[in-house]
């Protein structure tokens, strides 16, 4: 059975920037879906910001095992209701991979709960990614380091929570370093952030980058059934307790009376 991947593309730069359209004639999300579909066991489709509900209807999320998110210029145009729907799917077990400038996307910030800020520079400089977790499934088949000749710089400090694992650290020609491959779990969902992928550079045509994203899809996939009530907070009343229990203490929730009795 295939892992069902949905690649979400903002699809703005490709339409208005000639350089981006030339580097990614099949769009960025189309390029990512294409190389994923060359891998056995993965079936990728694409949706975009411009689709109704940004392509992320409840039905689409229900049939998505792993969601990949690339956005940059139009984070603010993503509807909050869709962001919440995505977060709930992650809490229920959907995997999600955030690429490059998705560090400032609404779903990433929602799931991290921190500013997710960083320093940056656009100078087409060399990035060297070091594998910092040799046995990690996301690093499978990679050399101990690899380079991207042209990339945007992202520098520390990166305003995210301490990750579960740091799989890659990047060094940039200008001297900065960055934790460029980070894993998290949010509810039942596996979350991976992967730094490279500035829109004017051919990063998603790079074989090592493609390998990372393919590995990350397999890592993020949770084969267990999706939890559909991940945000439920049920009351379990005294008379339904598994063991007999006597009610005591303040019961502000019921009658507003304070004090123990
Ligand atoms: Zn960028």
PDB file of C-alpha atoms and ligand atoms in Angstrom, residues 13 70-72 100-101 103 120 122 151-154 195 197-201, ligand 1:
ATOM      1  CA  UNK A  13       6.462  32.829  -6.968  1.00  0.00           C
ATOM      2  CA  UNK A  70       6.064  24.999   1.049  1.00  0.00           C
ATOM      3  CA  UNK A  71       5.035  28.624   1.477  1.00  0.00           C
ATOM      4  CA  UNK A  72       6.758  31.988   1.642  1.00  0.00           C
ATOM      5  CA  UNK A 100      12.387  26.083   3.987  1.00  0.00           C
ATOM      6  CA  UNK A 101      10.338  29.290   4.447  1.00  0.00           C
ATOM      7  CA  UNK A 103       9.172  27.998   9.113  1.00  0.00           C
ATOM      8  CA  UNK A 120      18.646  35.208   6.835  1.00  0.00           C
ATOM      9  CA  UNK A 122      19.983  35.995   0.142  1.00  0.00           C
ATOM     10  CA  UNK A 151      21.233  28.703  -1.264  1.00  0.00           C
ATOM     11  CA  UNK A 152      19.746  31.373   0.918  1.00  0.00           C
ATOM     12  CA  UNK A 153      21.329  31.547   4.388  1.00  0.00           C
ATOM     13  CA  UNK A 154      19.256  30.836   7.481  1.00  0.00           C
ATOM     14  CA  UNK A 195      15.623  23.975   5.768  1.00  0.00           C
ATOM     15  CA  UNK A 197      14.559  25.139  -0.750  1.00  0.00           C
ATOM     16  CA  UNK A 198      14.747  28.817  -1.633  1.00  0.00           C
ATOM     17  CA  UNK A 199      12.583  29.355  -4.706  1.00  0.00           C
ATOM     18  CA  UNK A 200      15.210  30.842  -7.063  1.00  0.00           C
ATOM     19  CA  UNK A 201      17.719  27.987  -6.621  1.00  0.00           C
TER      20      UNK A 201
HETATM   21 ZN1  LIG B   1      13.864  31.563   0.814  1.00  0.00          ZN
END
